[in-house]
């Protein structure tokens, strides 16, 4: 398998898996081997047309014709280009998914159903944040009830998790030796060797304006007044829309679903929410986001529905000016050579995630300090693109999900320019490619064996596709 084919197959696999865990598409366990075709009137022409049918059977599963169309639609919705994949390629990927899921069951692989149901709650929250209401969501996915939607999503997520666990089992014991890495690299034709983009380290120092006690007390008093108003008959939802600083939850009245077995919210919020009785409203609760007032709406086993109002204490103009000036003074000392950037970060930075590493940012993908310039987040790239090595940026104003305003300075270190793969310098990257190659070969071998051992039937036009595996059993 060439390096290009490894990367192309990995791209299709990752894209389809990422989309399938975020979206809903039809899938069911087959009851018999007779294709059931649904027919309805065409609105435009008045003629009767085939709108769905069984495209394939793989073990205990079916792939519907509509599954392929919906996969294309979901790729477009996720911002991907459908030009990169043919219909046959996507259909082949669906066949593989069903093969994995079928044999996961045969191998007695189990998945955590509580985690799956919690994931469904998270997905529905995200869907509602985009669609607006549950009714609109049900219309989009053609379901007549929330439970019907959850049931279908459960099967989709469960089968997806089974497929993922089966793949993990296939490659779990695969490793590569240094000799295999060397041989893999030597087998790559020189004109096909990968080009690794420019990499660099980025460090930053962050100063966050302090919130005064007076502003904190003001937020507390405001929430206490809201509680009195609501207990006196005012609408909780109206307070959310008018005053809550949790903007994403305003659409649905500040509502969230929490699960005891899957912590998603900060500790103080969770502990308060689970301690309430149904209908009870909490006193103001402080978290890293500000002050919350929480009401428990409903409890269902390990899950509870709540709604809340978030008030962030205001940051005064004096506090903002003081924070900016503090960082200006720190920058002046670094530029003058009175202190190193790393030491200054350890002494004054308000960002715990980076200060103890001298301000170095961790790449969220690779979990090291190296950032490939072409794959860097656009916001970060815009802030450092004009910096020379060891140059300190001007003081920049920024924000994040916790802090509505903060100031930072950045510097760039350890730049490695774009270059063709070098065995010594890029050994770890080449080792990773060699491991992927070995894993793909193991999966291909497993697929070849299991396709022959599994009941597979491809129907209609799908028999004209060219497949990597012997799906047609010729």
Coordinates of C-alpha atoms in Angstrom, one line a residue:
X1 CA 0.0 0.0 0.0
X2 CA 1.5 3.4 -1.0
X3 CA 1.8 6.3 1.4
X4 CA -0.8 8.2 -0.6
X5 CA -3.4 5.3 -0.3
X6 CA -2.8 5.1 3.5
X7 CA -3.5 8.8 3.9
X8 CA -6.5 8.8 1.5
X9 CA -8.1 5.8 3.3
X10 CA -7.4 7.2 6.7
X11 CA -9.1 10.5 5.6
X12 CA -12.3 8.8 4.5
X13 CA -12.4 6.6 7.7
X14 CA -11.9 9.6 10.0
X15 CA -14.3 11.8 8.2
X16 CA -17.1 9.3 8.1
X17 CA -16.6 8.1 11.7
X18 CA -16.6 11.8 12.9
X19 CA -19.8 12.5 11.1
X20 CA -21.6 9.3 12.0
X21 CA -21.2 10.0 15.7
X22 CA -22.8 13.5 15.3
X23 CA -25.7 12.7 13.0
X24 CA -28.6 10.4 12.6
X25 CA -29.0 8.1 9.6
X26 CA -31.2 5.0 9.0
X27 CA -29.9 1.7 10.1
X28 CA -31.6 -1.5 11.4
X29 CA -31.0 -5.1 12.1
X30 CA -32.4 -7.3 9.3
X31 CA -35.4 -9.5 10.0
X32 CA -35.3 -11.6 6.8
X33 CA -33.4 -11.8 3.5
X34 CA -36.1 -10.3 1.3
X35 CA -35.4 -6.7 0.3
X36 CA -38.3 -4.5 1.3
X37 CA -38.7 -1.6 -1.1
X38 CA -40.7 1.5 -0.2
X39 CA -42.5 3.4 -2.9
X40 CA -44.3 6.7 -2.9
X41 CA -45.7 9.3 -5.3
X42 CA -43.3 11.8 -6.7
X43 CA -44.5 15.3 -6.0
X44 CA -42.9 16.9 -9.1
X45 CA -43.9 14.4 -11.8
X46 CA -46.8 12.5 -10.3
X47 CA -45.1 9.2 -11.2
X48 CA -44.3 6.5 -8.7
X49 CA -40.6 6.1 -8.0
X50 CA -38.4 3.9 -5.8
X51 CA -37.2 6.0 -2.8
X52 CA -35.5 3.3 -0.7
X53 CA -34.6 -0.3 -0.5
X54 CA -32.0 -2.7 0.7
X55 CA -28.7 -2.0 -1.0
X56 CA -26.8 -4.7 0.8
X57 CA -27.0 -7.3 3.6
X58 CA -23.9 -7.9 5.8
X59 CA -24.4 -10.6 8.4
X60 CA -27.3 -9.4 10.6
X61 CA -27.3 -5.9 9.2
X62 CA -28.7 -4.1 6.2
X63 CA -27.5 -1.0 4.3
X64 CA -30.4 1.0 2.8
X65 CA -30.0 2.9 -0.4
X66 CA -31.0 6.1 1.5
X67 CA -28.0 5.5 3.9
X68 CA -25.6 6.5 1.1
X69 CA -27.5 9.6 0.2
X70 CA -27.7 10.7 3.8
X71 CA -24.0 10.1 4.3
X72 CA -23.3 12.5 1.4
X73 CA -25.7 15.0 3.0
X74 CA -24.0 14.8 6.3
X75 CA -20.5 15.3 4.7
X76 CA -21.8 18.5 3.1
X77 CA -23.4 19.6 6.4
X78 CA -20.1 19.0 8.2
X79 CA -18.3 21.3 5.7
X80 CA -16.6 18.4 3.8
X81 CA -16.3 18.2 0.0
X82 CA -18.3 15.4 -1.6
X83 CA -16.1 15.6 -4.6
X84 CA -13.4 13.8 -2.6
X85 CA -15.5 10.6 -2.4
X86 CA -17.4 8.5 -4.9
X87 CA -20.7 6.9 -4.1
X88 CA -19.1 3.5 -4.4
X89 CA -16.3 4.5 -1.9
X90 CA -18.9 5.6 0.6
X91 CA -21.0 2.6 0.1
X92 CA -17.9 0.4 0.7
X93 CA -17.2 2.2 3.9
X94 CA -20.8 1.4 5.1
X95 CA -20.2 -2.2 4.3
X96 CA -17.1 -2.3 6.4
X97 CA -18.9 -0.7 9.3
X98 CA -21.6 -3.3 9.3
X99 CA -18.9 -6.1 9.0
X100 CA -17.1 -4.7 12.1
X101 CA -20.4 -4.4 14.1
X102 CA -21.6 -7.9 13.1
X103 CA -18.3 -9.6 14.2
X104 CA -18.1 -7.5 17.3
X105 CA -21.3 -9.2 18.4
X106 CA -20.0 -12.6 17.4
X107 CA -16.8 -12.0 19.4
X108 CA -18.9 -11.0 22.5
X109 CA -17.6 -7.4 22.5
X110 CA -19.7 -5.2 24.8
X111 CA -20.1 -1.5 25.0
X112 CA -21.2 0.7 27.9
X113 CA -24.9 1.5 27.2
X114 CA -25.1 4.1 30.0
X115 CA -22.3 6.1 28.3
X116 CA -24.0 5.7 25.0
X117 CA -27.3 7.1 26.3
X118 CA -25.4 10.0 27.9
X119 CA -23.7 10.7 24.6
X120 CA -27.2 10.8 23.0
X121 CA -28.3 13.4 25.5
X122 CA -25.2 15.5 24.6
X123 CA -26.0 15.1 20.9
X124 CA -29.6 16.1 21.3
X125 CA -28.5 19.2 23.3
X126 CA -26.1 20.1 20.4
X127 CA -28.8 19.5 17.8
X128 CA -31.4 21.6 19.7
X129 CA -28.9 24.4 20.0
X130 CA -28.7 24.5 16.2
X131 CA -32.3 23.5 15.3
X132 CA -34.0 25.7 18.0
X133 CA -36.6 23.3 19.5
X134 CA -37.2 19.6 19.9
X135 CA -40.2 19.8 17.5
X136 CA -38.0 21.2 14.8
X137 CA -35.4 18.5 15.5
X138 CA -38.1 15.8 15.1
X139 CA -39.2 17.2 11.8
X140 CA -35.7 17.3 10.5
X141 CA -35.2 13.5 11.3
X142 CA -38.8 12.5 10.5
X143 CA -39.6 11.2 14.0
X144 CA -42.9 11.4 15.8
X145 CA -41.6 11.5 19.3
X146 CA -38.4 12.2 21.3
X147 CA -38.2 8.6 22.4
X148 CA -38.3 7.4 18.8
X149 CA -35.4 9.7 18.0
X150 CA -33.5 8.5 21.0
X151 CA -34.1 4.8 20.2
X152 CA -32.8 5.2 16.7
X153 CA -29.8 7.3 17.9
X154 CA -29.1 4.5 20.4
X155 CA -28.8 1.8 17.8
X156 CA -26.6 4.1 15.6
X157 CA -24.3 5.0 18.4
X158 CA -24.2 1.4 19.7
X159 CA -23.3 -0.1 16.4
X160 CA -20.8 2.6 15.7
X161 CA -19.2 1.9 19.1
X162 CA -19.2 -1.9 18.4
X163 CA -17.4 -1.2 15.0
X164 CA -14.8 1.0 16.7
X165 CA -14.1 -1.6 19.4
X166 CA -13.8 -4.3 16.8
X167 CA -11.2 -2.2 14.9
X168 CA -9.4 -1.5 18.2
X169 CA -9.3 -5.3 18.9
X170 CA -7.8 -6.0 15.5
X171 CA -4.9 -3.6 15.9
X172 CA -4.5 -3.6 19.7
X173 CA -1.4 -5.8 19.8
X174 CA 0.3 -4.4 16.7
X175 CA 3.7 -2.7 17.2
X176 CA 6.6 -1.8 14.9
X177 CA 10.2 -2.4 15.6
X178 CA 13.0 0.1 14.7
X179 CA 14.0 -2.2 11.8
X180 CA 10.4 -2.2 10.4
X181 CA 10.4 1.6 10.6
X182 CA 13.7 1.8 8.7
X183 CA 12.4 -0.7 6.1
X184 CA 9.2 1.2 5.7
X185 CA 11.0 4.5 5.1
X186 CA 13.5 2.9 2.6
X187 CA 10.6 1.4 0.7
X188 CA 9.0 4.9 0.1
X189 CA 10.1 6.1 -3.4
X190 CA 12.1 9.3 -2.9
X191 CA 9.6 11.4 -5.0
X192 CA 6.8 10.1 -2.7
X193 CA 8.4 10.9 0.6
X194 CA 6.1 13.1 2.7
X195 CA 6.9 16.8 3.2
X196 CA 6.6 17.9 6.8
X197 CA 5.5 21.5 7.2
X198 CA 7.1 24.2 9.3
X199 CA 6.9 23.5 13.0
X200 CA 7.4 25.7 15.9
X201 CA 6.9 26.2 19.6
X202 CA 4.6 28.9 20.9
X203 CA 4.6 30.4 24.4
X204 CA 2.4 32.9 26.0
X205 CA 1.9 35.0 29.2
X206 CA -1.7 35.7 30.2
X207 CA -3.0 38.4 32.6
X208 CA -6.7 38.3 33.6
X209 CA -8.3 41.4 35.1
X210 CA -9.4 40.9 38.7
X211 CA -13.1 41.1 39.6
X212 CA -13.8 43.4 42.6
X213 CA -15.7 42.1 45.6
X214 CA -18.3 44.8 45.0
X215 CA -19.1 43.5 41.5
X216 CA -19.3 39.9 42.8
X217 CA -21.8 41.0 45.5
X218 CA -23.8 42.8 42.9
X219 CA -24.1 39.6 40.8
X220 CA -25.1 37.7 44.0
X221 CA -27.8 40.2 44.9
X222 CA -29.2 40.2 41.3
X223 CA -29.6 36.4 41.4
X224 CA -31.3 36.6 44.8
X225 CA -33.7 39.1 43.5
X226 CA -34.4 36.8 40.5
X227 CA -35.2 34.0 42.9
X228 CA -37.7 36.1 44.8
X229 CA -39.3 37.2 41.6
X230 CA -39.7 33.7 40.2
X231 CA -41.0 32.3 43.5
X232 CA -43.5 35.2 43.4
X233 CA -44.8 34.2 39.9
X234 CA -42.3 35.6 37.4
X235 CA -41.1 33.4 34.5
X236 CA -37.7 31.7 34.9
X237 CA -37.4 31.4 31.1
X238 CA -38.0 35.1 30.7
X239 CA -35.2 35.9 33.1
X240 CA -32.9 33.6 31.2
X241 CA -33.6 35.3 27.9
X242 CA -33.2 38.8 29.3
X243 CA -30.3 38.4 31.7
X244 CA -28.4 35.1 31.5
X245 CA -24.7 35.3 30.3
X246 CA -24.8 31.7 29.1
X247 CA -25.8 32.7 25.6
X248 CA -25.9 29.3 24.0
X249 CA -28.6 28.0 26.4
X250 CA -30.8 31.1 26.0
X251 CA -32.7 29.4 23.1
X252 CA -34.0 26.6 25.3
X253 CA -34.6 28.5 28.5
X254 CA -31.2 27.7 30.1
X255 CA -31.9 24.0 30.1
X256 CA -29.3 21.2 30.4
X257 CA -29.3 17.4 31.1
X258 CA -26.8 16.1 33.6
X259 CA -25.7 12.5 34.2
X260 CA -24.3 11.2 37.5
X261 CA -21.9 8.8 35.7
X262 CA -20.5 11.2 33.1
X263 CA -19.3 14.5 34.6
X264 CA -19.6 17.3 32.1
X265 CA -20.1 20.4 34.2
X266 CA -17.9 22.0 36.8
X267 CA -18.0 20.4 40.3
X268 CA -19.9 23.2 42.1
X269 CA -22.6 23.3 39.5
X270 CA -23.1 19.5 39.5
X271 CA -23.1 19.1 43.3
X272 CA -25.7 21.8 43.7
X273 CA -27.9 20.5 40.8
X274 CA -28.1 17.0 42.2
X275 CA -28.7 18.1 45.7
X276 CA -31.9 19.9 44.8
X277 CA -35.5 18.6 44.9
X278 CA -37.6 18.7 41.8
X279 CA -38.8 22.3 41.3
X280 CA -36.4 23.7 43.9
X281 CA -34.3 26.7 43.0
X282 CA -30.8 27.1 44.5
X283 CA -29.1 30.1 46.1
X284 CA -26.4 31.7 44.0
X285 CA -23.6 29.2 43.2
X286 CA -20.1 30.4 42.3
X287 CA -18.0 28.6 39.6
X288 CA -15.2 29.6 37.3
X289 CA -17.8 31.0 34.9
X290 CA -19.5 33.3 37.3
X291 CA -22.6 32.9 39.6
X292 CA -25.4 30.6 38.8
X293 CA -29.0 30.1 40.0
X294 CA -30.1 26.5 39.3
X295 CA -33.5 24.9 39.2
X296 CA -34.0 21.1 39.1
X297 CA -36.8 20.3 36.7
X298 CA -37.0 16.5 36.5
X299 CA -35.0 13.4 37.7
X300 CA -34.8 10.2 35.7
X301 CA -32.6 7.6 37.3
X302 CA -29.1 8.7 36.7
X303 CA -30.1 11.8 34.7
X304 CA -31.6 15.1 35.7
X305 CA -33.0 18.1 33.7
X306 CA -32.1 21.5 35.1
X307 CA -32.1 25.1 34.0
X308 CA -30.0 28.0 35.1
X309 CA -29.2 31.6 34.9
X310 CA -25.6 32.7 34.7
X311 CA -24.4 36.2 35.8
X312 CA -20.8 37.1 35.2
X313 CA -19.6 39.9 37.5
X314 CA -18.7 43.0 35.5
X315 CA -15.1 43.8 35.1
X316 CA -14.4 47.5 35.8
X317 CA -12.5 49.7 33.4
X318 CA -9.9 50.3 36.2
X319 CA -9.3 46.5 36.5
X320 CA -8.9 46.2 32.8
X321 CA -6.4 49.1 32.6
X322 CA -4.4 47.7 35.5
X323 CA -4.2 44.2 34.0
X324 CA -3.0 45.6 30.6
X325 CA -0.4 47.8 32.2
X326 CA 0.9 44.9 34.3
X327 CA 1.6 42.9 31.1
X328 CA 3.1 46.0 29.4
X329 CA 5.6 46.2 32.2
X330 CA 6.4 42.5 32.0
X331 CA 6.9 42.7 28.3
X332 CA 9.3 45.7 28.7
X333 CA 11.4 43.7 31.1
X334 CA 11.6 40.7 28.7
X335 CA 12.6 42.9 25.8
X336 CA 15.2 44.7 27.9
X337 CA 16.7 41.3 28.8
X338 CA 16.0 41.7 32.5
X339 CA 14.1 38.4 32.6
X340 CA 13.5 35.5 30.3
X341 CA 10.1 34.9 28.7
X342 CA 9.9 31.5 30.5
X343 CA 10.7 32.9 33.9
X344 CA 8.3 35.7 33.5
X345 CA 5.5 33.2 32.6
X346 CA 6.3 31.2 35.7
X347 CA 6.2 34.3 37.9
X348 CA 3.2 36.3 36.7
X349 CA 1.0 34.4 34.2
X350 CA -2.6 33.7 35.3
X351 CA -2.9 30.7 33.0
X352 CA -2.2 27.6 35.1
X353 CA -2.2 25.3 32.0
X354 CA 0.9 27.0 30.5
X355 CA 2.8 28.9 33.2
X356 CA 4.6 26.0 34.8
X357 CA 6.0 25.1 31.3
X358 CA 7.4 28.5 30.9
X359 CA 4.3 29.6 29.0
X360 CA 4.6 26.8 26.3
X361 CA 1.3 25.9 24.6
X362 CA 0.5 22.2 24.1
X363 CA -0.7 21.0 20.7
X364 CA -4.2 19.5 21.4
X365 CA -3.7 17.0 18.6
X366 CA -0.2 15.7 19.2
X367 CA 0.0 16.5 23.0
X368 CA 3.5 17.9 22.5
X369 CA 4.8 21.4 22.1
X370 CA 5.2 21.3 18.3
X371 CA 2.7 23.1 16.1
X372 CA 2.7 22.6 12.3
X373 CA 2.2 26.0 10.8
X374 CA -0.3 24.9 8.2
X375 CA -2.4 23.0 10.7
X376 CA -2.5 25.7 13.4
X377 CA -5.8 27.2 14.6
X378 CA -6.5 30.3 12.5
X379 CA -6.8 32.5 15.6
X380 CA -3.4 31.5 16.9
X381 CA -1.8 31.6 13.4
X382 CA -3.0 35.2 13.0
X383 CA -1.4 36.2 16.3
X384 CA 2.1 34.8 15.6
X385 CA 2.4 34.7 11.8
X386 CA 4.5 37.9 11.7
X387 CA 6.7 37.1 14.7
X388 CA 10.4 36.3 14.2
X389 CA 12.0 33.7 16.4
X390 CA 12.2 34.9 20.1
X391 CA 10.4 38.2 19.2
X392 CA 7.8 39.2 21.8
X393 CA 4.4 40.3 20.5
X394 CA 2.7 43.4 21.5
X395 CA 0.1 43.1 24.3
X396 CA -3.0 41.5 22.7
X397 CA -6.6 41.5 24.0
X398 CA -8.3 38.2 23.9
X399 CA -11.2 36.1 25.5
X400 CA -12.1 32.6 26.1
X401 CA -15.2 30.6 27.4
X402 CA -14.3 31.5 31.0
X403 CA -12.8 35.0 30.7
X404 CA -14.7 37.7 28.7
X405 CA -11.5 39.7 28.5
X406 CA -7.8 38.9 29.1
X407 CA -4.4 40.1 27.9
X408 CA -1.5 38.1 26.5
X409 CA 1.9 38.3 24.9
X410 CA 3.3 35.5 22.7
X411 CA 6.7 34.4 21.5
X412 CA 7.9 31.8 18.9
X413 CA 10.8 29.4 19.6
X414 CA 12.4 26.3 18.1
X415 CA 11.3 26.8 14.5
X416 CA 11.9 23.9 12.1
X417 CA 11.3 24.9 8.4
X418 CA 9.3 22.8 5.9
X419 CA 11.4 19.9 4.7
X420 CA 11.3 16.5 3.1
X421 CA 11.0 13.6 5.6
X422 CA 14.4 12.9 7.2
X423 CA 14.8 9.5 8.9
X424 CA 16.8 10.7 11.9
X425 CA 15.1 14.1 12.5
X426 CA 11.6 12.8 11.9
X427 CA 11.8 9.3 13.3
X428 CA 8.7 9.6 15.5
X429 CA 6.5 10.8 12.6
X430 CA 7.9 8.1 10.3
X431 CA 7.3 5.5 13.0
X432 CA 3.7 6.6 13.3
X433 CA 3.2 6.2 9.5
X434 CA 4.8 2.8 9.6
X435 CA 2.5 1.8 12.4
X436 CA -0.5 3.0 10.5
X437 CA 0.6 1.0 7.4
X438 CA 1.0 -2.2 9.5
X439 CA -2.4 -1.6 11.1
X440 CA -4.1 -1.1 7.7
X441 CA -2.6 -4.2 6.4
X442 CA -3.8 -6.2 9.4
X443 CA -7.3 -4.7 9.0
X444 CA -7.3 -5.6 5.2
X445 CA -6.3 -9.2 6.1
X446 CA -9.0 -9.4 8.7
X447 CA -11.6 -8.0 6.3
X448 CA -10.6 -10.5 3.5
X449 CA -11.0 -13.4 5.9
X450 CA -14.3 -12.2 7.4
X451 CA -15.9 -11.3 4.1
X452 CA -15.5 -14.9 3.0
X453 CA -16.9 -16.2 6.3
X454 CA -19.9 -13.8 6.5
X455 CA -23.2 -13.7 4.6
X456 CA -23.0 -10.8 2.2
X457 CA -25.4 -9.8 -0.5
X458 CA -25.0 -6.8 -2.7
X459 CA -28.1 -5.7 -4.6
X460 CA -28.8 -3.8 -7.8
X461 CA -26.6 -1.1 -9.2
X462 CA -24.2 -1.5 -6.2
X463 CA -22.9 -4.7 -7.9
X464 CA -21.2 -2.5 -10.5
X465 CA -18.9 -0.8 -8.0
X466 CA -15.2 -1.8 -7.7
X467 CA -14.4 -2.7 -4.1
X468 CA -11.1 -3.1 -2.3
X469 CA -12.5 -6.3 -0.8
X470 CA -14.2 -9.3 -2.4
X471 CA -17.7 -8.1 -1.4
X472 CA -19.2 -9.6 -4.5
X473 CA -17.5 -13.0 -3.7
X474 CA -16.4 -13.5 -7.3

